[in-house]
XYZ file of N, CA and C in Angstrom:
651
model
N 175.205 275.373 83.528
C 175.877 274.780 84.680
C 176.938 275.752 85.146
N 177.271 275.855 86.370
C 178.248 276.795 86.937
C 179.200 275.976 87.747
N 180.564 276.297 87.573
C 181.597 275.610 88.346
C 181.597 276.214 89.711
N 181.760 275.398 90.666
C 181.718 275.903 92.037
C 183.010 276.633 92.391
N 184.196 276.433 91.754
C 185.458 277.066 92.096
C 185.685 278.377 91.313
N 185.560 278.242 89.961
C 185.875 279.421 89.169
C 184.648 280.184 88.753
N 183.531 279.688 88.841
C 182.303 280.373 88.503
C 181.960 280.355 87.041
N 182.660 279.604 86.243
C 182.368 279.537 84.797
C 181.035 278.868 84.608
N 180.340 279.411 83.576
C 179.001 278.883 83.271
C 179.023 278.268 81.889
N 178.395 277.102 81.674
C 178.244 276.441 80.363
C 176.931 275.742 80.286
N 176.645 275.326 79.046
C 175.348 274.661 78.807
C 175.593 273.184 78.732
N 174.885 272.378 79.502
C 175.047 270.893 79.583
C 173.748 270.248 79.154
N 173.903 269.385 78.120
C 172.707 268.626 77.648
C 172.400 267.538 78.656
N 171.132 267.465 78.949
C 170.716 266.403 79.929
C 170.815 264.997 79.308
N 171.299 264.052 80.015
C 171.367 262.649 79.487
C 169.966 262.060 79.304
N 169.948 261.109 78.357
C 168.656 260.442 78.087
C 168.223 259.641 79.322
N 166.971 259.679 79.524
C 166.506 258.930 80.726
C 166.688 257.395 80.571
N 167.151 256.772 81.569
C 167.341 255.297 81.569
C 165.981 254.594 81.629
N 165.867 253.451 80.925
C 164.571 252.718 80.982
C 164.296 252.186 82.376
N 163.065 252.250 82.677
C 162.679 251.751 84.009
C 162.847 250.211 84.061
N 163.338 249.734 85.156
C 163.459 248.246 85.274
C 162.086 247.554 85.261
N 162.185 246.236 84.810
C 160.922 245.470 84.748
C 160.342 245.340 86.140
N 159.054 245.502 86.168
C 158.370 245.377 87.464
C 158.293 243.919 87.876
N 158.546 243.628 89.112
C 158.452 242.242 89.632
C 157.022 241.766 89.563
N 156.839 240.523 89.205
C 155.460 239.984 89.135
C 154.806 240.070 90.496
N 153.558 240.362 90.474
C 152.851 240.446 91.768
C 152.878 239.129 92.508
N 152.959 239.188 93.786
C 152.961 237.972 94.622
C 151.608 237.293 94.525
N 151.595 235.938 94.486
C 150.309 235.224 94.401
C 149.494 235.461 95.648
N 148.226 235.493 95.469
C 147.382 235.689 96.651
C 147.537 234.536 97.617
N 147.407 234.805 98.847
C 147.523 233.694 99.812
C 146.463 232.644 99.586
N 146.899 231.320 99.762
C 145.967 230.199 99.566
C 144.930 230.208 100.661
N 143.714 229.909 100.270
C 142.683 229.856 101.325
C 142.938 228.712 102.280
N 142.660 228.922 103.463
C 142.845 227.881 104.485
C 141.573 227.067 104.636
N 141.764 225.748 104.631
C 140.620 224.826 104.810
C 140.888 223.985 106.055
N 139.842 223.500 106.664
C 140.061 222.591 107.818
C 140.730 221.298 107.358
N 141.591 220.716 108.187
C 142.280 219.464 107.763
C 141.293 218.365 107.444
N 141.648 217.598 106.349
C 140.771 216.493 105.948
C 140.986 215.289 106.857
N 139.889 214.649 107.132
C 139.977 213.425 107.934
C 140.454 212.274 107.049
N 141.300 211.329 107.619
C 141.736 210.176 106.800
C 140.542 209.321 106.414
N 140.626 208.688 105.241
C 139.480 207.859 104.812
C 139.283 206.672 105.744
N 138.061 206.438 106.037
C 137.727 205.303 106.896
C 137.665 204.017 106.062
N 138.139 202.886 106.691
C 138.063 201.611 105.920
C 136.630 201.218 105.694
N 136.387 200.644 104.512
C 135.049 200.193 104.171
C 135.017 198.662 104.204
N 133.984 198.104 104.748
C 133.820 196.655 104.886
C 132.734 196.201 103.929
N 133.050 195.080 103.253
C 132.099 194.521 102.301
C 131.824 193.080 102.692
N 130.629 192.601 102.454
C 130.280 191.199 102.712
C 130.943 190.315 101.660
N 131.642 189.234 102.145
C 132.343 188.341 101.202
C 131.322 187.506 100.452
N 131.397 187.480 99.143
C 130.416 186.672 98.386
C 130.645 185.188 98.653
N 129.583 184.377 98.579
C 129.741 182.926 98.804
C 130.656 182.304 97.768
N 131.418 181.275 98.230
C 132.365 180.586 97.345
C 131.596 179.604 96.483
N 131.804 179.638 95.216
C 131.138 178.748 94.286
C 132.102 177.659 93.834
N 131.529 176.462 93.560
C 132.339 175.372 93.015
C 132.618 175.671 91.554
N 133.874 175.874 91.271
C 134.282 176.214 89.909
C 134.971 175.014 89.299
N 134.511 174.628 88.163
C 135.127 173.484 87.466
C 136.544 173.836 87.058
N 137.532 173.015 87.424
C 138.921 173.342 87.087
C 139.131 173.363 85.595
N 139.904 174.313 85.174
C 140.217 174.449 83.754
C 141.413 173.574 83.406
N 141.406 173.097 82.194
C 142.515 172.257 81.733
C 143.788 173.085 81.656
N 144.840 172.519 82.210
C 146.124 173.216 82.216
C 147.204 172.212 81.909
N 147.904 172.427 80.819
C 148.950 171.480 80.419
C 150.083 171.425 81.405
N 150.290 172.485 82.194
C 151.413 172.510 83.127
C 151.117 171.756 84.413
N 149.821 171.438 84.651
C 149.451 170.723 85.868
C 149.531 169.230 85.614
N 149.863 168.419 86.659
C 149.909 166.970 86.462
C 148.529 166.408 86.184
N 148.517 165.262 85.473
C 147.255 164.617 85.118
C 146.558 164.121 86.374
N 145.265 164.443 86.546
C 144.565 163.998 87.757
C 144.461 162.481 87.799
N 144.281 161.919 89.013
C 144.171 160.474 89.209
C 142.895 159.953 88.561
N 143.025 158.889 87.783
C 141.891 158.277 87.115
C 141.790 156.835 87.583
N 140.650 156.421 88.101
C 140.445 155.047 88.552
C 140.328 154.136 87.345
N 141.251 153.201 87.253
C 141.276 152.300 86.107
C 140.520 151.015 86.433
N 140.022 150.377 85.408
C 139.264 149.143 85.583
C 140.191 148.007 85.993
N 139.693 147.140 86.908
C 140.472 145.992 87.390
C 140.127 144.708 86.636
N 139.232 144.789 85.632
C 138.836 143.576 84.922
C 139.987 142.904 84.193
N 140.886 143.643 83.512
C 142.012 142.940 82.854
C 142.856 142.143 83.831
N 143.102 142.724 85.014
C 143.917 142.003 86.000
C 143.178 140.776 86.516
N 141.864 140.907 86.725
C 141.098 139.758 87.189
C 141.050 138.660 86.142
N 140.900 139.045 84.883
C 140.874 138.040 83.826
C 142.209 137.318 83.721
N 143.309 138.070 83.838
C 144.628 137.430 83.774
C 144.820 136.481 84.947
N 144.370 136.892 86.150
C 144.503 136.021 87.317
C 143.655 134.769 87.159
N 142.427 134.928 86.635
C 141.570 133.763 86.415
C 142.155 132.816 85.390
N 142.751 133.371 84.324
C 143.374 132.516 83.315
C 144.547 131.743 83.896
N 145.305 132.390 84.793
C 146.431 131.694 85.424
C 145.966 130.524 86.280
N 144.906 130.769 87.079
C 144.377 129.670 87.906
C 143.799 128.555 87.041
N 143.126 128.905 85.954
C 142.576 127.882 85.064
C 143.688 127.041 84.446
N 144.778 127.699 84.049
C 145.903 126.954 83.482
C 146.519 126.017 84.514
N 146.631 126.500 85.775
C 147.181 125.648 86.826
C 146.277 124.453 87.081
N 144.960 124.686 87.106
C 144.026 123.574 87.313
C 144.123 122.570 86.167
N 144.293 123.078 84.925
C 144.439 122.175 83.795
C 145.683 121.309 83.895
N 146.773 121.913 84.362
C 148.017 121.140 84.527
C 147.842 120.063 85.586
N 147.176 120.422 86.711
C 146.961 119.439 87.780
C 146.085 118.292 87.287
N 145.020 118.621 86.544
C 144.147 117.570 86.010
C 144.899 116.686 85.018
N 145.749 117.297 84.200
C 146.514 116.512 83.233
C 147.475 115.560 83.940
N 148.124 116.063 85.009
C 149.028 115.191 85.766
C 148.258 114.057 86.429
N 147.083 114.384 86.998
C 146.269 113.336 87.621
C 145.802 112.302 86.626
N 145.407 112.763 85.429
C 144.971 111.824 84.398
C 146.113 110.902 83.979
N 147.291 111.482 83.759
C 148.433 110.664 83.359
C 148.839 109.701 84.468
N 148.775 110.177 85.720
C 149.155 109.303 86.833
C 148.181 108.145 87.000
N 146.918 108.323 86.566
C 145.932 107.244 86.674
C 146.026 106.276 85.504
N 146.128 106.821 84.299
C 146.144 105.962 83.112
C 147.445 105.167 83.013
N 148.552 105.831 83.335
C 149.861 105.175 83.203
C 150.429 104.786 84.571
N 149.550 104.444 85.490
C 150.015 104.118 86.847
C 150.889 102.875 86.864
N 150.555 101.911 86.016
C 151.357 100.687 86.020
C 152.782 100.963 85.544
N 152.916 101.773 84.502
C 154.249 102.113 84.021
C 155.014 102.945 85.058
N 154.288 103.819 85.774
C 154.942 104.633 86.801
C 155.449 103.752 87.934
N 154.661 102.781 88.331
C 155.081 101.879 89.414
C 156.278 101.044 88.997
N 156.335 100.649 87.745
C 157.480 99.865 87.284
C 158.760 100.699 87.327
N 158.650 101.980 86.979
C 159.828 102.839 87.013
C 160.149 103.273 88.433
N 159.115 103.522 89.212
C 159.277 103.995 90.603
C 158.456 103.095 91.513
N 158.983 101.947 91.954
C 158.202 100.987 92.752
C 157.666 101.574 94.056
N 158.356 102.587 94.635
C 157.887 103.156 95.901
C 156.519 103.819 95.763
N 156.123 104.164 94.533
C 154.826 104.815 94.354
C 153.660 103.852 94.523
N 153.929 102.546 94.569
C 152.849 101.574 94.736
C 152.130 101.790 96.065
N 152.886 102.111 97.132
C 152.252 102.352 98.428
C 151.374 103.596 98.389
N 151.777 104.614 97.633
C 150.962 105.827 97.513
C 149.661 105.529 96.786
N 149.748 104.778 95.706
C 148.527 104.393 94.997
C 147.613 103.572 95.903
N 148.200 102.700 96.728
C 147.401 101.877 97.622
C 146.659 102.724 98.653
N 147.321 103.765 99.178
C 146.661 104.661 100.135
C 145.534 105.447 99.487
N 145.676 105.732 98.187
C 144.629 106.461 97.471
C 143.505 105.541 97.002
N 143.638 104.256 97.266
C 142.602 103.315 96.868
C 142.649 102.929 95.407
N 143.789 103.139 94.750
C 143.941 102.802 93.335
C 144.688 101.481 93.233
N 144.087 100.560 92.506
C 144.685 99.243 92.372
C 145.840 99.300 91.393
N 146.999 98.837 91.830
C 148.179 98.834 90.990
C 149.085 97.694 91.445
N 149.838 97.172 90.530
C 150.733 96.064 90.832
C 152.168 96.484 90.598
N 152.977 96.320 91.647
C 154.387 96.676 91.515
C 155.152 95.672 90.666
N 154.603 94.465 90.526
C 155.282 93.430 89.737
C 154.876 93.460 88.278
N 153.860 94.250 87.933
C 153.372 94.249 86.556
C 152.357 93.159 86.293
N 152.005 92.364 87.322
C 151.018 91.299 87.204
C 149.814 91.627 88.080
N 148.635 91.333 87.596
C 147.397 91.625 88.312
C 146.671 90.324 88.630
N 146.275 90.173 89.908
C 145.472 89.028 90.344
C 144.015 89.480 90.382
N 143.146 88.759 89.706
C 141.743 89.166 89.656
C 140.865 87.931 89.489
N 139.523 88.180 89.512
C 138.518 87.110 89.384
C 138.740 85.999 90.422
N 139.028 86.384 91.666
C 139.275 85.398 92.722
C 137.929 84.868 93.245
N 137.829 83.564 93.319
C 136.627 82.904 93.827
C 137.047 81.711 94.695
N 136.100 81.264 95.513
C 136.400 80.098 96.349
C 135.130 79.261 96.492
N 135.359 77.971 96.757
C 134.266 77.032 97.034
C 134.711 76.093 98.140
N 133.746 75.620 98.912
C 134.003 74.609 99.948
C 133.080 73.422 99.657
N 133.716 72.259 99.570
C 132.935 71.051 99.256
C 133.620 69.837 99.889
N 132.843 68.870 100.360
C 133.446 67.658 100.933
C 133.980 66.744 99.830
N 135.157 66.226 100.054
C 135.780 65.274 99.144
C 136.461 64.196 99.974
N 136.060 62.942 99.724
C 136.624 61.799 100.430
C 136.522 61.990 101.939
N 135.403 62.522 102.379
C 135.183 62.673 103.809
C 135.878 63.884 104.414
N 136.446 64.728 103.606
C 137.117 65.928 104.122
C 136.536 67.181 103.451
N 136.575 68.282 104.209
C 136.139 69.558 103.641
C 137.316 70.175 102.900
N 137.104 70.480 101.623
C 138.171 71.008 100.777
C 137.802 72.442 100.353
N 138.753 73.360 100.599
C 138.612 74.758 100.167
C 139.346 74.918 98.844
N 138.625 75.355 97.817
C 139.213 75.554 96.493
C 139.203 77.048 96.175
N 140.362 77.578 95.834
C 140.501 79.005 95.477
C 140.958 79.080 94.027
N 140.222 79.865 93.213
C 140.576 80.047 91.804
C 140.717 81.538 91.516
N 141.387 81.815 90.404
C 141.572 83.203 90.001
C 142.323 83.276 88.684
N 142.730 84.505 88.333
C 143.435 84.711 87.073
C 144.581 85.685 87.288
N 145.623 85.483 86.484
C 146.787 86.374 86.467
C 146.866 87.033 85.096
N 147.140 88.338 85.060
C 147.280 89.070 83.807
C 148.496 89.971 83.878
N 149.272 89.935 82.809
C 150.425 90.832 82.713
C 149.930 92.189 82.210
N 149.917 93.205 83.090
C 149.422 94.538 82.738
C 150.557 95.487 82.365
N 151.772 94.979 82.302
C 152.911 95.828 81.964
C 153.159 95.777 80.467
N 154.199 96.475 80.044
C 154.531 96.538 78.622
C 155.669 95.609 78.242
N 156.085 94.741 79.150
C 157.152 93.795 78.839
C 156.844 92.450 79.505
N 157.532 91.421 79.068
C 157.297 90.077 79.604
C 157.728 90.018 81.068
N 156.883 89.378 81.893
C 157.123 89.331 83.325
C 157.195 87.878 83.812
N 158.119 87.616 84.743
C 158.130 86.286 85.371
C 156.970 86.166 86.358
N 156.448 84.975 86.520
C 155.305 84.754 87.404
C 155.820 84.226 88.739
N 155.649 84.979 89.848
C 156.124 84.496 91.145
C 155.098 83.563 91.787
N 155.454 83.008 92.940
C 154.522 82.186 93.690
C 153.414 83.050 94.292
N 152.286 82.392 94.548
C 151.124 83.089 95.098
C 150.893 82.602 96.520
N 150.557 83.520 97.404
C 150.336 83.209 98.824
C 148.857 83.423 99.149
N 148.284 82.404 99.836
C 146.895 82.472 100.284
C 146.896 82.381 101.800
N 146.214 83.316 102.469
C 146.147 83.350 103.928
C 144.693 83.341 104.357
N 144.392 82.570 105.430
C 143.060 82.526 106.016
C 143.077 83.354 107.296
N 142.080 84.255 107.474
C 142.029 85.142 108.635
C 140.645 85.048 109.251
N 140.565 85.450 110.539
C 139.278 85.449 111.232
C 138.639 86.834 111.148
N 137.583 87.048 111.927
C 136.877 88.328 111.884
C 137.732 89.486 112.396
N 138.724 89.195 113.228
C 139.613 90.235 113.752
C 140.861 90.423 112.901
N 140.837 89.888 111.695
C 141.953 90.003 110.754
C 143.221 89.310 111.266
N 143.059 88.343 112.142
C 144.215 87.554 112.590
C 144.397 86.372 111.647
N 145.656 86.197 111.224
C 145.948 85.121 110.282
C 145.971 83.781 111.026
N 145.162 82.823 110.520
C 145.086 81.494 111.121
C 145.946 80.464 110.378
N 146.065 80.642 109.075
C 146.836 79.676 108.304
C 147.141 80.305 106.945
N 148.264 79.891 106.323
C 148.588 80.353 104.986
C 149.391 79.264 104.271
N 149.393 79.321 102.955
C 150.201 78.440 102.132
C 150.533 79.154 100.826
N 151.531 78.641 100.105
C 151.957 79.213 98.826
C 151.928 78.129 97.770
N 151.809 78.561 96.533
C 151.817 77.622 95.403
C 152.352 78.358 94.177
N 152.790 77.605 93.207
C 153.346 78.153 91.967
C 152.355 77.946 90.835
N 152.005 78.998 90.076
C 151.113 78.819 88.917
C 151.750 77.896 87.883
N 150.958 77.520 86.897
C 151.415 76.556 85.912
C 152.380 77.179 84.900
N 152.362 78.482 84.727
C 153.242 79.118 83.750
C 154.374 79.828 84.484
N 155.509 79.995 83.778
C 156.670 80.641 84.376
C 156.722 82.147 84.060
N 156.264 82.536 82.868
C 156.286 83.937 82.450
C 154.986 84.263 81.722
N 154.706 85.573 81.632
C 153.545 86.066 80.888
C 153.994 87.233 80.007
N 153.562 87.171 78.740
C 153.853 88.271 77.843
C 152.909 89.454 78.127
N 153.192 90.645 77.617
C 152.306 91.790 77.864
C 150.878 91.505 77.425
N 149.932 91.686 78.350
C 148.523 91.440 78.065
C 148.098 89.991 78.186
N 149.010 89.068 78.397
C 148.657 87.657 78.479
C 148.108 87.335 79.860
N 147.140 86.383 79.923
C 146.507 85.970 81.178
C 146.608 84.456 81.323
N 146.465 83.994 82.564
C 146.443 82.561 82.867
C 145.573 82.326 84.084
N 144.958 81.149 84.158
C 144.116 80.789 85.288
C 144.943 79.979 86.289
N 144.576 80.110 87.575
C 145.241 79.300 88.606
C 144.169 78.724 89.519
N 144.534 77.604 90.168
C 143.657 76.944 91.122
C 144.518 76.340 92.217
N 144.065 76.418 93.456
C 144.770 75.836 94.606
C 143.728 75.322 95.581
N 144.082 74.275 96.333
C 143.136 73.628 97.241
C 143.779 73.418 98.596
N 142.920 73.427 99.645
C 143.366 73.156 101.014
C 142.330 72.273 101.684
N 142.789 71.140 102.214
C 141.903 70.225 102.910
C 141.791 70.623 104.370
N 140.565 70.500 104.898
C 140.279 70.782 106.303
C 140.807 72.171 106.721
N 140.288 73.253 106.159
C 140.720 74.585 106.601
C 140.415 74.773 108.083
N 141.161 75.589 108.796
C 140.966 75.770 110.239
C 139.609 76.402 110.540
N 139.045 75.984 111.688
C 137.786 76.575 112.115
C 138.001 78.055 112.505
N 137.001 78.817 112.277
C 137.108 80.254 112.574
C 137.610 81.088 111.421
N 138.044 80.422 110.333
C 138.499 81.183 109.165
C 137.279 81.761 108.456
N 137.254 83.056 108.336
C 136.119 83.742 107.714
C 136.470 84.384 106.365
N 137.728 84.728 106.191
C 138.144 85.398 104.967
C 139.467 84.816 104.515
N 139.826 85.104 103.274
C 141.139 84.723 102.771
C 141.721 85.894 101.978
N 143.057 85.952 102.010
C 143.792 87.028 101.344
C 144.750 86.381 100.356
N 144.679 86.814 99.099
C 145.526 86.269 98.041
C 146.455 87.382 97.553
N 147.741 87.102 97.530
C 148.736 88.045 97.041
C 149.972 87.293 96.581
N 150.923 88.011 95.979
C 152.179 87.382 95.577
C 153.057 87.176 96.798
N 153.720 86.036 96.834
C 154.593 85.726 97.952
C 155.852 86.545 97.889
N 156.332 86.985 99.048
C 157.568 87.713 99.121
C 158.749 86.741 99.293
N 159.932 87.206 99.132
C 161.099 86.353 99.267
C 161.182 85.814 100.687
N 161.373 84.496 100.808
C 161.489 83.872 102.128
C 160.172 83.375 102.674
N 159.051 83.618 102.010
C 157.764 83.126 102.529
C 157.447 81.750 101.957
């Protein structure tokens, strides 16, 4: 080596060569160009037919409606009507068998029994076996009426006077009279016979009505 100013010459060792820098990786080849892809077209499919599928049991679902039998309700209703009919029949039976006792306790019921065609006595005495005869006696026509009295109540009853009325075909009263039986009282179940007579009954009399006399008759 030589100095440029003084001209001195010397020997200079060359420096070691520096390592070459790493080579950059080669650039990737350009991507091939392709034509743009078309978007996928929608595909249509035929819908399969709907099938009836039996529902599966599910504890979380409410219990389906079940038609219940109506026979228990019908039997209960029939039993109720039968019981009501039995009560009505029992009341009717008692009202018929014990009608005399009912009339004694409730005299107003006598008119109801009469409308129903049931024979009952409000006094507890029954007039029955009524018969009549017409025969001449001493030159006169005599009407004789006979019958019987029975105490149908459960206690001793006084015997009232009896009234006999003669009526025509139009139910018009032509004549009447009253008489007193031979006994004053009758014990329960006791009976007595009575007889009464009328001379020369009025013409036109076709029927007669026998009943107990009311007060003032």
